[in-house]
PDB file of C-alpha atoms in Angstrom:
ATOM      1  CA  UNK J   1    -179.539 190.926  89.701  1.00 78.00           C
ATOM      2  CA  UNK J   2    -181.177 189.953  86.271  1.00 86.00           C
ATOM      3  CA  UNK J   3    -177.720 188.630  85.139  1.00 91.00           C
ATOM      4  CA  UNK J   4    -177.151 186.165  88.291  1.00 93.00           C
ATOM      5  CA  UNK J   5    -180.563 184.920  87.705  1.00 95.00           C
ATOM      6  CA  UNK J   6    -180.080 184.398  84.154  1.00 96.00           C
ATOM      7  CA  UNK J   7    -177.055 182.504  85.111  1.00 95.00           C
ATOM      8  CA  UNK J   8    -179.125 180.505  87.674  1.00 95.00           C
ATOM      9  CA  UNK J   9    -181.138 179.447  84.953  1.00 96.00           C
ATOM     10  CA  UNK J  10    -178.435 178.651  82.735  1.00 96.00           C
ATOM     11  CA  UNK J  11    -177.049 176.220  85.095  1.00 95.00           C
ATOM     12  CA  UNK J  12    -180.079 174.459  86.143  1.00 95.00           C
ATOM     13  CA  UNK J  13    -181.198 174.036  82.138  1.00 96.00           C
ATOM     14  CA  UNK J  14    -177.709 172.470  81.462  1.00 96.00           C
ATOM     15  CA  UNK J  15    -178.956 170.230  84.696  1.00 95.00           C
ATOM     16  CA  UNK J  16    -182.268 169.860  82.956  1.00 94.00           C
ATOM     17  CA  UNK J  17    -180.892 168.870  79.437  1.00 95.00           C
ATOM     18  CA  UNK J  18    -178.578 166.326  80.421  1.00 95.00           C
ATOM     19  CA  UNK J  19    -180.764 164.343  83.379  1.00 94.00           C
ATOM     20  CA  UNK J  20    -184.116 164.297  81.479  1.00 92.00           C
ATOM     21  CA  UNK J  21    -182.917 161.985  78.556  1.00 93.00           C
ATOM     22  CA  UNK J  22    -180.426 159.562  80.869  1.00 94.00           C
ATOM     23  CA  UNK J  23    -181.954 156.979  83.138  1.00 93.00           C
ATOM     24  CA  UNK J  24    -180.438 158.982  86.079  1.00 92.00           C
ATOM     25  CA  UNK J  25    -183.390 161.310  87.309  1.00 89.00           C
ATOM     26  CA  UNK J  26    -184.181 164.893  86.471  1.00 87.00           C
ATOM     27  CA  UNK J  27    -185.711 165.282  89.984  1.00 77.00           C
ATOM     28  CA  UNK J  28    -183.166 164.014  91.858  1.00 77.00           C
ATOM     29  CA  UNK J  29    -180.701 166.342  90.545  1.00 87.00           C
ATOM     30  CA  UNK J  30    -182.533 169.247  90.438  1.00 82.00           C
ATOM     31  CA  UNK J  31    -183.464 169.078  94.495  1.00 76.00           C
ATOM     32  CA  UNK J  32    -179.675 168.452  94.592  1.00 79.00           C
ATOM     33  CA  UNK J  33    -178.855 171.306  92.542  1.00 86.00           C
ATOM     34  CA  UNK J  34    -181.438 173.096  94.208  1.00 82.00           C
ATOM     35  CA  UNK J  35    -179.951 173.055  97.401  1.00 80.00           C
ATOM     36  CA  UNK J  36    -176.682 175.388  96.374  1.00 84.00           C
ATOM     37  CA  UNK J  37    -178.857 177.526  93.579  1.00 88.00           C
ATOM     38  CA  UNK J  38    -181.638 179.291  94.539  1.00 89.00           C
ATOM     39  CA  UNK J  39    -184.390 181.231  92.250  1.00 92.00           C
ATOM     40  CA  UNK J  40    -185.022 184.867  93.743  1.00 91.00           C
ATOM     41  CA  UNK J  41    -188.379 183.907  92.558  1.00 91.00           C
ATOM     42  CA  UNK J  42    -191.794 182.694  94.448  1.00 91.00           C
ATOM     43  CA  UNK J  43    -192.264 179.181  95.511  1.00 89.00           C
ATOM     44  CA  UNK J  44    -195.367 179.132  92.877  1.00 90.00           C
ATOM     45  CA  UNK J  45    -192.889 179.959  90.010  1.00 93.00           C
ATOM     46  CA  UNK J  46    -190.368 177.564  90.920  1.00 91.00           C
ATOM     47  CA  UNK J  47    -192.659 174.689  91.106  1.00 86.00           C
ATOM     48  CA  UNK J  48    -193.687 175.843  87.338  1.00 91.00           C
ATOM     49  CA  UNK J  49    -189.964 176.616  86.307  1.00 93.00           C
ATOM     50  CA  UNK J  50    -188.885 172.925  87.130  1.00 89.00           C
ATOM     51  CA  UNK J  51    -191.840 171.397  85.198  1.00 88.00           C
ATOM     52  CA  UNK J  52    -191.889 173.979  82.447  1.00 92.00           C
ATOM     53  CA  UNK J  53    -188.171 174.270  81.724  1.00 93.00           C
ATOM     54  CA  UNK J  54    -189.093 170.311  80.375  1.00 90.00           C
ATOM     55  CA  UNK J  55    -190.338 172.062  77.223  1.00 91.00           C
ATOM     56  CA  UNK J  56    -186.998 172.864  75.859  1.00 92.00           C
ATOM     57  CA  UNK J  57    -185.992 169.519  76.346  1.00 93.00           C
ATOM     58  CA  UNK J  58    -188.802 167.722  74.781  1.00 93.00           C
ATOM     59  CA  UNK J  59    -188.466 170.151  71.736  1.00 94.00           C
ATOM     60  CA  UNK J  60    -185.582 168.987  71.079  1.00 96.00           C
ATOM     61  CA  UNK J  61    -187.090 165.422  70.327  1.00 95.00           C
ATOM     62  CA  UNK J  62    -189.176 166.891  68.241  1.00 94.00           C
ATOM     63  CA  UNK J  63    -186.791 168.466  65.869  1.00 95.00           C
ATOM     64  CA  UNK J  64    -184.202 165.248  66.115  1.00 96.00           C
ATOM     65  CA  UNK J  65    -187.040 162.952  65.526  1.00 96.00           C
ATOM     66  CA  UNK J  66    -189.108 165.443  63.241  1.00 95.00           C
ATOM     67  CA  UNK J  67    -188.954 163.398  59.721  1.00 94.00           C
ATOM     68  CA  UNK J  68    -189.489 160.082  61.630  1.00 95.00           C
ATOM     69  CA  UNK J  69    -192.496 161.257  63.618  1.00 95.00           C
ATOM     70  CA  UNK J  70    -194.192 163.533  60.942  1.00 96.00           C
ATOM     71  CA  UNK J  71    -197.073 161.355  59.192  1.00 94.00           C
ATOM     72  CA  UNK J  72    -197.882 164.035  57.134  1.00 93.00           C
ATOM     73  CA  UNK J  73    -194.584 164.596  54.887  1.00 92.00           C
ATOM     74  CA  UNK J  74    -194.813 164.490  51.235  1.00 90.00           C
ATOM     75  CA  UNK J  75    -191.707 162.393  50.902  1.00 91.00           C
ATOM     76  CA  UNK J  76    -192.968 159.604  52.570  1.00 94.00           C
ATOM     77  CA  UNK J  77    -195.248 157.296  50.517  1.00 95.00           C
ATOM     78  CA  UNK J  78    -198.638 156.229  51.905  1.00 94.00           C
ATOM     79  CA  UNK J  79    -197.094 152.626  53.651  1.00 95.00           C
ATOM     80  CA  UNK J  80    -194.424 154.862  55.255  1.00 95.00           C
ATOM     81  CA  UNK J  81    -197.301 157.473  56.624  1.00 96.00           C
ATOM     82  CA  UNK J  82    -199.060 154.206  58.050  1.00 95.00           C
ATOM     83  CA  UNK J  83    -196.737 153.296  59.784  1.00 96.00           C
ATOM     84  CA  UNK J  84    -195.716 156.861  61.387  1.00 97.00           C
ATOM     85  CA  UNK J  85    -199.181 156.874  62.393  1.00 97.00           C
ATOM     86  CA  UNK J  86    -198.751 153.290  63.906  1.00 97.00           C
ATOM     87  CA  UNK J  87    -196.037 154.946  66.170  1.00 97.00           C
ATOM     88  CA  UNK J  88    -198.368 157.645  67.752  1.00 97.00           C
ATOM     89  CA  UNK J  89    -200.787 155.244  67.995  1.00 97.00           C
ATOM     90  CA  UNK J  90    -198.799 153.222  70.502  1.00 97.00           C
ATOM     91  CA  UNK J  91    -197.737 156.169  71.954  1.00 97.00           C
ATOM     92  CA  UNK J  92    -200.940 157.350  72.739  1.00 96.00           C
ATOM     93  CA  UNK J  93    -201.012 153.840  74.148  1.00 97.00           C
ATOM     94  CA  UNK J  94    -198.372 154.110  76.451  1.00 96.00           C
ATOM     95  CA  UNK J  95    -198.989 157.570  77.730  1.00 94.00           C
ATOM     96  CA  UNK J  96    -202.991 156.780  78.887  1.00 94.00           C
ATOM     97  CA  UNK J  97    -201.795 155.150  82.161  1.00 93.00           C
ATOM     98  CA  UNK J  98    -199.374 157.845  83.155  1.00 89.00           C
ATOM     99  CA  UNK J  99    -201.494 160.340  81.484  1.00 85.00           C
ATOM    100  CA  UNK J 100    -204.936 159.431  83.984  1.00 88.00           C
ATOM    101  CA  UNK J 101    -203.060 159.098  86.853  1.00 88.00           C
ATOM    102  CA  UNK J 102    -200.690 162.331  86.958  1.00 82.00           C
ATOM    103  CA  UNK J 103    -203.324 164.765  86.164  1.00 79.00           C
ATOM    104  CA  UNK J 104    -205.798 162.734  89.031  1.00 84.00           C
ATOM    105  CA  UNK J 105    -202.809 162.589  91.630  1.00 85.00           C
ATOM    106  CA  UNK J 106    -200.560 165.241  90.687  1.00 76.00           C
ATOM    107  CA  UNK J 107    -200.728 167.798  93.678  1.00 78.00           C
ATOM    108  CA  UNK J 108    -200.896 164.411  96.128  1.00 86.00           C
ATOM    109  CA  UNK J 109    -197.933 163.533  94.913  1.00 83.00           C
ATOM    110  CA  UNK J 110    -195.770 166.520  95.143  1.00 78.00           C
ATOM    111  CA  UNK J 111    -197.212 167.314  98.823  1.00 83.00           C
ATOM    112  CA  UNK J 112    -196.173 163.188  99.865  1.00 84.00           C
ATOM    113  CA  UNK J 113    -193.244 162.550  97.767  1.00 85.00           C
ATOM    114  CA  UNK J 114    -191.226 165.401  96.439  1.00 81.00           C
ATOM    115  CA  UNK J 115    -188.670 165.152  99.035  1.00 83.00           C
ATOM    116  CA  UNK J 116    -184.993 164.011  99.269  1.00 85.00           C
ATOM    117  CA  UNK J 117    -185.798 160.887 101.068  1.00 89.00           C
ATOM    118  CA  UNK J 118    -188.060 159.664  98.461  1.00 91.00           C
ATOM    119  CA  UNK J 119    -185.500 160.826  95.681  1.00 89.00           C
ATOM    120  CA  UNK J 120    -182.719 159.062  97.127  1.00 92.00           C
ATOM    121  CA  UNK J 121    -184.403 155.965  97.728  1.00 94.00           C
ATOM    122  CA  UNK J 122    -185.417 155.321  94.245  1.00 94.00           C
ATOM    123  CA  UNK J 123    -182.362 156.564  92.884  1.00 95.00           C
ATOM    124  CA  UNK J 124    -180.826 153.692  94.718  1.00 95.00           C
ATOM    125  CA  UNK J 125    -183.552 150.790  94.516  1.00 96.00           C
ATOM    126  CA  UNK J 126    -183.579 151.456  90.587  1.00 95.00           C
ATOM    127  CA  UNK J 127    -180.269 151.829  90.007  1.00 96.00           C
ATOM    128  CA  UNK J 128    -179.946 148.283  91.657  1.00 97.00           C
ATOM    129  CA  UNK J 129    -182.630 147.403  89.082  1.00 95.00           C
ATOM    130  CA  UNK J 130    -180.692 148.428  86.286  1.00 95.00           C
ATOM    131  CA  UNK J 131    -177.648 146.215  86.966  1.00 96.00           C
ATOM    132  CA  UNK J 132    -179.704 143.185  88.261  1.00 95.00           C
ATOM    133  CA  UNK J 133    -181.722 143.235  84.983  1.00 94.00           C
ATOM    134  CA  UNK J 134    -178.750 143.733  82.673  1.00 93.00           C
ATOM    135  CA  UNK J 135    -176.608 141.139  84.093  1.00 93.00           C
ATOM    136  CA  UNK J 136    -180.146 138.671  83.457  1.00 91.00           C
ATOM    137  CA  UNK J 137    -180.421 140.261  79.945  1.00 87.00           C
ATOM    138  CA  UNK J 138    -176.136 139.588  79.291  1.00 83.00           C
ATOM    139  CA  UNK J 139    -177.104 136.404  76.555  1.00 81.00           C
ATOM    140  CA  UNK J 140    -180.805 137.224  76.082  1.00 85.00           C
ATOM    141  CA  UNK J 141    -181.699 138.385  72.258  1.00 88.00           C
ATOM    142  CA  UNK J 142    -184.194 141.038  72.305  1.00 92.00           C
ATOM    143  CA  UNK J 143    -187.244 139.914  71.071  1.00 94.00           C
ATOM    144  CA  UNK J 144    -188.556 143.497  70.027  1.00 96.00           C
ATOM    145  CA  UNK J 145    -185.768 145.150  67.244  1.00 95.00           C
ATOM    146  CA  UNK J 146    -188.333 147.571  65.872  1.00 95.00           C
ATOM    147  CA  UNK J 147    -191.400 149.580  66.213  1.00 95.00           C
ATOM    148  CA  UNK J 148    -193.328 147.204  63.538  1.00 95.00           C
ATOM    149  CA  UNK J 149    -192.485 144.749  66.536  1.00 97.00           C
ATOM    150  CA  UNK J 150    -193.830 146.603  69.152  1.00 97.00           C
ATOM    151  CA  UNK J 151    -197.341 145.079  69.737  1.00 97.00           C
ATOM    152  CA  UNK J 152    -199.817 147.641  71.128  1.00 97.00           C
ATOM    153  CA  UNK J 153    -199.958 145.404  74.887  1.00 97.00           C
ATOM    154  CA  UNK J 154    -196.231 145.805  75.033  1.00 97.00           C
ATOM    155  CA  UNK J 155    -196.854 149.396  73.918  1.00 97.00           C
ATOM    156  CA  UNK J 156    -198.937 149.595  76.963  1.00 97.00           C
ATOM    157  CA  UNK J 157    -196.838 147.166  79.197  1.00 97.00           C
ATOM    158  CA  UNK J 158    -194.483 150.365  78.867  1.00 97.00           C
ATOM    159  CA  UNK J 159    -196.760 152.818  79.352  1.00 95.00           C
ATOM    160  CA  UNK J 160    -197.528 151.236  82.966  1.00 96.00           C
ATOM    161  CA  UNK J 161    -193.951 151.408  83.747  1.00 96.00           C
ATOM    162  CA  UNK J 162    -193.629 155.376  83.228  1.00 93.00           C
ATOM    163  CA  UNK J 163    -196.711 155.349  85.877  1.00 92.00           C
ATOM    164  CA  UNK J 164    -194.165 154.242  88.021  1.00 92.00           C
ATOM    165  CA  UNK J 165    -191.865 157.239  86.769  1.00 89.00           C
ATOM    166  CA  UNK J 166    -195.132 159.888  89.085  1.00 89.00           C
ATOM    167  CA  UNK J 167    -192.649 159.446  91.944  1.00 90.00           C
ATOM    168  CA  UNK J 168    -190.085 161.607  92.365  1.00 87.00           C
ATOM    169  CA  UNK J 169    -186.760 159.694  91.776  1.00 89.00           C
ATOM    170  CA  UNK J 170    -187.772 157.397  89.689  1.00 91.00           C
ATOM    171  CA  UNK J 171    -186.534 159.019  86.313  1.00 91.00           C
ATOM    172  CA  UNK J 172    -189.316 159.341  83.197  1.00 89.00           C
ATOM    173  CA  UNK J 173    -186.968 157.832  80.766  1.00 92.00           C
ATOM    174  CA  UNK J 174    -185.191 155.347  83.377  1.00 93.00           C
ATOM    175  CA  UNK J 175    -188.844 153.755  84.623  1.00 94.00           C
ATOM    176  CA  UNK J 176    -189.840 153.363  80.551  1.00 95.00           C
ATOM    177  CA  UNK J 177    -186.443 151.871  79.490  1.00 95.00           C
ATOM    178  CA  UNK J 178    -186.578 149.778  82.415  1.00 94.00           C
ATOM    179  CA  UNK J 179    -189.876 148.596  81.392  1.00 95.00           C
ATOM    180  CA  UNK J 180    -188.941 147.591  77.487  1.00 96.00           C
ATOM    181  CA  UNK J 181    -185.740 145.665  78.432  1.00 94.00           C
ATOM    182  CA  UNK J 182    -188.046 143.966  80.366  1.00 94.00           C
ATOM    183  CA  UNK J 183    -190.610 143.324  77.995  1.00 96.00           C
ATOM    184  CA  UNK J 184    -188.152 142.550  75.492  1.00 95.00           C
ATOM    185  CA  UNK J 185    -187.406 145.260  73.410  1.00 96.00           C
ATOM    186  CA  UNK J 186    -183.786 146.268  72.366  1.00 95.00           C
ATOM    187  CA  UNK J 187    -182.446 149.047  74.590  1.00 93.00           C
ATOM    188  CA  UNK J 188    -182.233 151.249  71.352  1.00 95.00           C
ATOM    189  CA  UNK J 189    -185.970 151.046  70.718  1.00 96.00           C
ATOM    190  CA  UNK J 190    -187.087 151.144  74.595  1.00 95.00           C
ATOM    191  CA  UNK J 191    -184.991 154.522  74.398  1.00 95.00           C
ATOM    192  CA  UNK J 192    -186.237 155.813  71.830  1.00 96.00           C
ATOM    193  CA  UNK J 193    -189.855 154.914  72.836  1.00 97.00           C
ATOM    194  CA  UNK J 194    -189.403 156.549  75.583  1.00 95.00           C
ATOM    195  CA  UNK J 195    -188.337 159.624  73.997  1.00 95.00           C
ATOM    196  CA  UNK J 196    -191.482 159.845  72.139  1.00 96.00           C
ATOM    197  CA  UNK J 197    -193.143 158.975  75.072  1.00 95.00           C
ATOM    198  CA  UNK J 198    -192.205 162.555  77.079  1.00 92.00           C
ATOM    199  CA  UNK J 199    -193.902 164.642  74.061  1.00 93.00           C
ATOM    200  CA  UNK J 200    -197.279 164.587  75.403  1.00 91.00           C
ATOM    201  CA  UNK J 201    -196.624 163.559  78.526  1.00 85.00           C
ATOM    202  CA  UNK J 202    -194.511 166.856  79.260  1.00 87.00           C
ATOM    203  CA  UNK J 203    -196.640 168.765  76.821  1.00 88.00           C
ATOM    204  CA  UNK J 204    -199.490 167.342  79.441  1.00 84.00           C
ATOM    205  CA  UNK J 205    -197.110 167.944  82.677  1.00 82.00           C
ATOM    206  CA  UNK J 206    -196.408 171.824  81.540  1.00 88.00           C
ATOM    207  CA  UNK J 207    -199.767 172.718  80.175  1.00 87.00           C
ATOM    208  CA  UNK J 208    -200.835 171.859  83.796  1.00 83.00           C
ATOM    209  CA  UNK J 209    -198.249 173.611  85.664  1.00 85.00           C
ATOM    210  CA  UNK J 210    -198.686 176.386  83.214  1.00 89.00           C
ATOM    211  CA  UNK J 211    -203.005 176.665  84.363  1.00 87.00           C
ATOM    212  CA  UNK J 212    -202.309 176.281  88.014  1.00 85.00           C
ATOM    213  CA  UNK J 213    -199.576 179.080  87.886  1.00 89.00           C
ATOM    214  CA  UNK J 214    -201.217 181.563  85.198  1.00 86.00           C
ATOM    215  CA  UNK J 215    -200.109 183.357  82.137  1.00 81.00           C
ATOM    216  CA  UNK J 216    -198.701 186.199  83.936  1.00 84.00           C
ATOM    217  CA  UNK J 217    -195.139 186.795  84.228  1.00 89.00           C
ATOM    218  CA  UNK J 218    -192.822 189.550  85.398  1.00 90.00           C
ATOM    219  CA  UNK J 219    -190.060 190.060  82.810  1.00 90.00           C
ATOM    220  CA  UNK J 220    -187.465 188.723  84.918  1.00 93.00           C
ATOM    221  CA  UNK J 221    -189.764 185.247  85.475  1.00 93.00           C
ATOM    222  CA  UNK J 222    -190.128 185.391  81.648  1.00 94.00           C
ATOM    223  CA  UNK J 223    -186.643 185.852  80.986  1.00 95.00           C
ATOM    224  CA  UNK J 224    -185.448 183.236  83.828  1.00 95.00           C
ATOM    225  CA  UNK J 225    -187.929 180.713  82.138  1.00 95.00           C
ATOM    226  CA  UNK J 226    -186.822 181.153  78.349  1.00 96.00           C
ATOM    227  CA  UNK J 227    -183.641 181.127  79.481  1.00 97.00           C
ATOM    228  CA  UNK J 228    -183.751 177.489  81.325  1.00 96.00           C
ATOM    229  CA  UNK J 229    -185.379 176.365  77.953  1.00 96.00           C
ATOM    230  CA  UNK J 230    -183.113 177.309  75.759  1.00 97.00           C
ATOM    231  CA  UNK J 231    -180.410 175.917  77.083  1.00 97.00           C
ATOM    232  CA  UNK J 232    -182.309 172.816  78.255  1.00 96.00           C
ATOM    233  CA  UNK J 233    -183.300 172.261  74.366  1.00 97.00           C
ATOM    234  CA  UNK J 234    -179.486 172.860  73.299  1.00 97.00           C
ATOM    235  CA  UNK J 235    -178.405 170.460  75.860  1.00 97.00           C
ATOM    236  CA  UNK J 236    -180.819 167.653  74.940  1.00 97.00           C
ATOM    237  CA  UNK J 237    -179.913 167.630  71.693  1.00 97.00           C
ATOM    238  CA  UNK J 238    -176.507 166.543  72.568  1.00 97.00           C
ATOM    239  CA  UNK J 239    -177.713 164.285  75.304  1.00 96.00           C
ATOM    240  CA  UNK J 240    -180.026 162.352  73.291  1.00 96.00           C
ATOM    241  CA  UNK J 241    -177.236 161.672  70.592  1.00 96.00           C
ATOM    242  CA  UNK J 242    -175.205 160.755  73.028  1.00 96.00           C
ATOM    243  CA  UNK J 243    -176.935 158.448  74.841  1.00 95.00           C
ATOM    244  CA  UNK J 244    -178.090 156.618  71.441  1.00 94.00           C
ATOM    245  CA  UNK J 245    -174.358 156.315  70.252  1.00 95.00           C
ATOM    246  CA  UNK J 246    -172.995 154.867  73.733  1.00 95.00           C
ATOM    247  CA  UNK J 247    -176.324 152.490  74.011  1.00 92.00           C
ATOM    248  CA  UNK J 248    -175.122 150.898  70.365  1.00 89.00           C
ATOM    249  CA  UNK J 249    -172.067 149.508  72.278  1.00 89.00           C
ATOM    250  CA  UNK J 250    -172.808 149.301  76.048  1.00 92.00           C
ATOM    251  CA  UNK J 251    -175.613 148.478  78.711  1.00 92.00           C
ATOM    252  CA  UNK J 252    -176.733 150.490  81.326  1.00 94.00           C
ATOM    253  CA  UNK J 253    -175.159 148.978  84.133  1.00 95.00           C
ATOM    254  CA  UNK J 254    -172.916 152.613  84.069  1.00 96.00           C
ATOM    255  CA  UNK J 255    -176.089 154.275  85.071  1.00 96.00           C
ATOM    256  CA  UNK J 256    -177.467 152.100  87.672  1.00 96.00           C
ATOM    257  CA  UNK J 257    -174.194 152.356  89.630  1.00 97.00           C
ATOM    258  CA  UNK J 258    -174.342 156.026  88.871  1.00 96.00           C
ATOM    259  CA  UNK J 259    -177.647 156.455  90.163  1.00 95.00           C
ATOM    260  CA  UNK J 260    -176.442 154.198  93.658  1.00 96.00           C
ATOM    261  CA  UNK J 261    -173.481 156.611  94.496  1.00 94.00           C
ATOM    262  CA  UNK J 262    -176.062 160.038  93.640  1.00 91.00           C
ATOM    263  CA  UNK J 263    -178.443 158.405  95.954  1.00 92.00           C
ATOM    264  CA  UNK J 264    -176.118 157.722  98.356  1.00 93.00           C
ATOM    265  CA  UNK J 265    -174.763 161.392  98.225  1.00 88.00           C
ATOM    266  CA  UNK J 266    -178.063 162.740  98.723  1.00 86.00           C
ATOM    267  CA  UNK J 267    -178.650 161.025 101.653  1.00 90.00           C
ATOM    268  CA  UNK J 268    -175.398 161.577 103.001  1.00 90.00           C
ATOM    269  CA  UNK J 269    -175.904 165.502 102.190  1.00 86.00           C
ATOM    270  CA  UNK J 270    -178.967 166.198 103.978  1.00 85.00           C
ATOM    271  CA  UNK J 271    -178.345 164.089 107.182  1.00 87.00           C
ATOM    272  CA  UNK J 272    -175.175 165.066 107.332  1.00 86.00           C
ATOM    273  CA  UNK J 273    -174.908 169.125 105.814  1.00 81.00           C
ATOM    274  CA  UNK J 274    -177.939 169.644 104.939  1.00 65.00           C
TER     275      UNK J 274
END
């Protein structure tokens, strides 16, 4: 029994690893995936699993983006330590709006909105998004090339996007990227914004989840949730390195349409199977 679970949460950190890092929606997947892998766990722990398995994935920000991040390495000189600490400052920045409002509205919000019909709708509406505001962007220069460019009201601009990002569907990194196209920056550094974005924000998200459910684990639960982070942290890894290498060449436009025909499945499912 311990074995198909561990496989279970194999699966969904695989899920996890890939859909947290591309505009496409974690969520969405995961009440997809959901559907045809089941937990043989409580409801309580797989409401934490699905927010806590995000800490694999956001570690493996940390250790890509490690040297770039760290203000306190001694191979840096003091102009290149300002300016790392310019970078959390506008991430602090950014994550205040999100930040306030998910801890305030967080049970609200998964009693109203974590459902398929919410999922599917954004899904669809911001996959629209992405190919209406790429085709604008086709001959526009971004103004923003750089995080010495990023001003800290654009920083913030951003940072009121991700609030959009609370409902399910949405994506994290899809609402944020979305939101620096917009406000001008290159799709390189609205990525990788982004990325630095989710540290504290799912540091936040878990730490929560993590309170509400307790520190007390059965060893299956605790083998079920390493597990899913593991993988989810090997996975992002080669996510995020993929997504910056195809973003150097190409728009999203793949990933709006993407997101269209998954929201169009999920409707489709539960209507029609489900």
């Amino acid at each position: 029994m311990l074995f198909i679970e561990l496989l279970k949460a194999v699966f969904l950190g695989v899920v996890e690893g890939i859909t947290e890092w591309l505009p496409i929606s974690s969520t969405g997947h995961m009440i997809l995936v959901e559907e045809f892998i089941q937990l043989n766990a409580s409801a309580a722990f797989k409401e934490m699993f699905f927010v806590v398995i995000q800490l694999g994935a956001i570690l493996a920000v940390v250790l890509l983006y490690f040297n770039k991040l760290n203000p306190f390495s001694a191979r840096k000189s003091k102009a290149q330590k300002r300016q790392t600490m310019r970078i959390w400052y506008k991430v602090v920045v950014g994550v205040l709006p999100a930040g306030v409002l998910g801890v305030l509205f967080d049970d609200w919000l998964d009693e109203h909105f974590y459902n398929y019909q919410t999922v599917a709708i954004m899904l669809i509406i911001y996959g629209i998004l992405f190919i209406i505001i790429e085709n604008r962007n086709r001959h526009r220069p971004a103004r923003i090339k750089s995080f010495d460019e990023l001003s800290y009201i654009t920083a913030f601009g951003i940072g009121l996007f991700q609030v959009l990002s609370l409902i399910p569907g949405t994506s994290r990194s899809g609402a944020t990227i979305l939101g620096g196209i917009i406000l001008g920056t290159s799709r390189y550094i609205a990525a990788e914004y982004s990325f630095f974005l989710s540290i504290p924000v799912m540091f936040g998200a878990s730490a929560l989840k993590l309170f509400k459910f307790g520190l007390y684990f059965t060893g299956m639960e605790l083998a079920i949730l390493l597990t899913g982070m593991i993988v989810a942290f090997i996975v992002s890894v080669v996510a995020i390195r993929f997504l910056l290498r195809y973003i150097k060449n190409n728009d999203f436009k793949a990933f709006g349409w993407y997101r269209i025909i998954l929201g169009l499945l999920v409707i489709g499912y539960f209507v029609f199977v489900g």
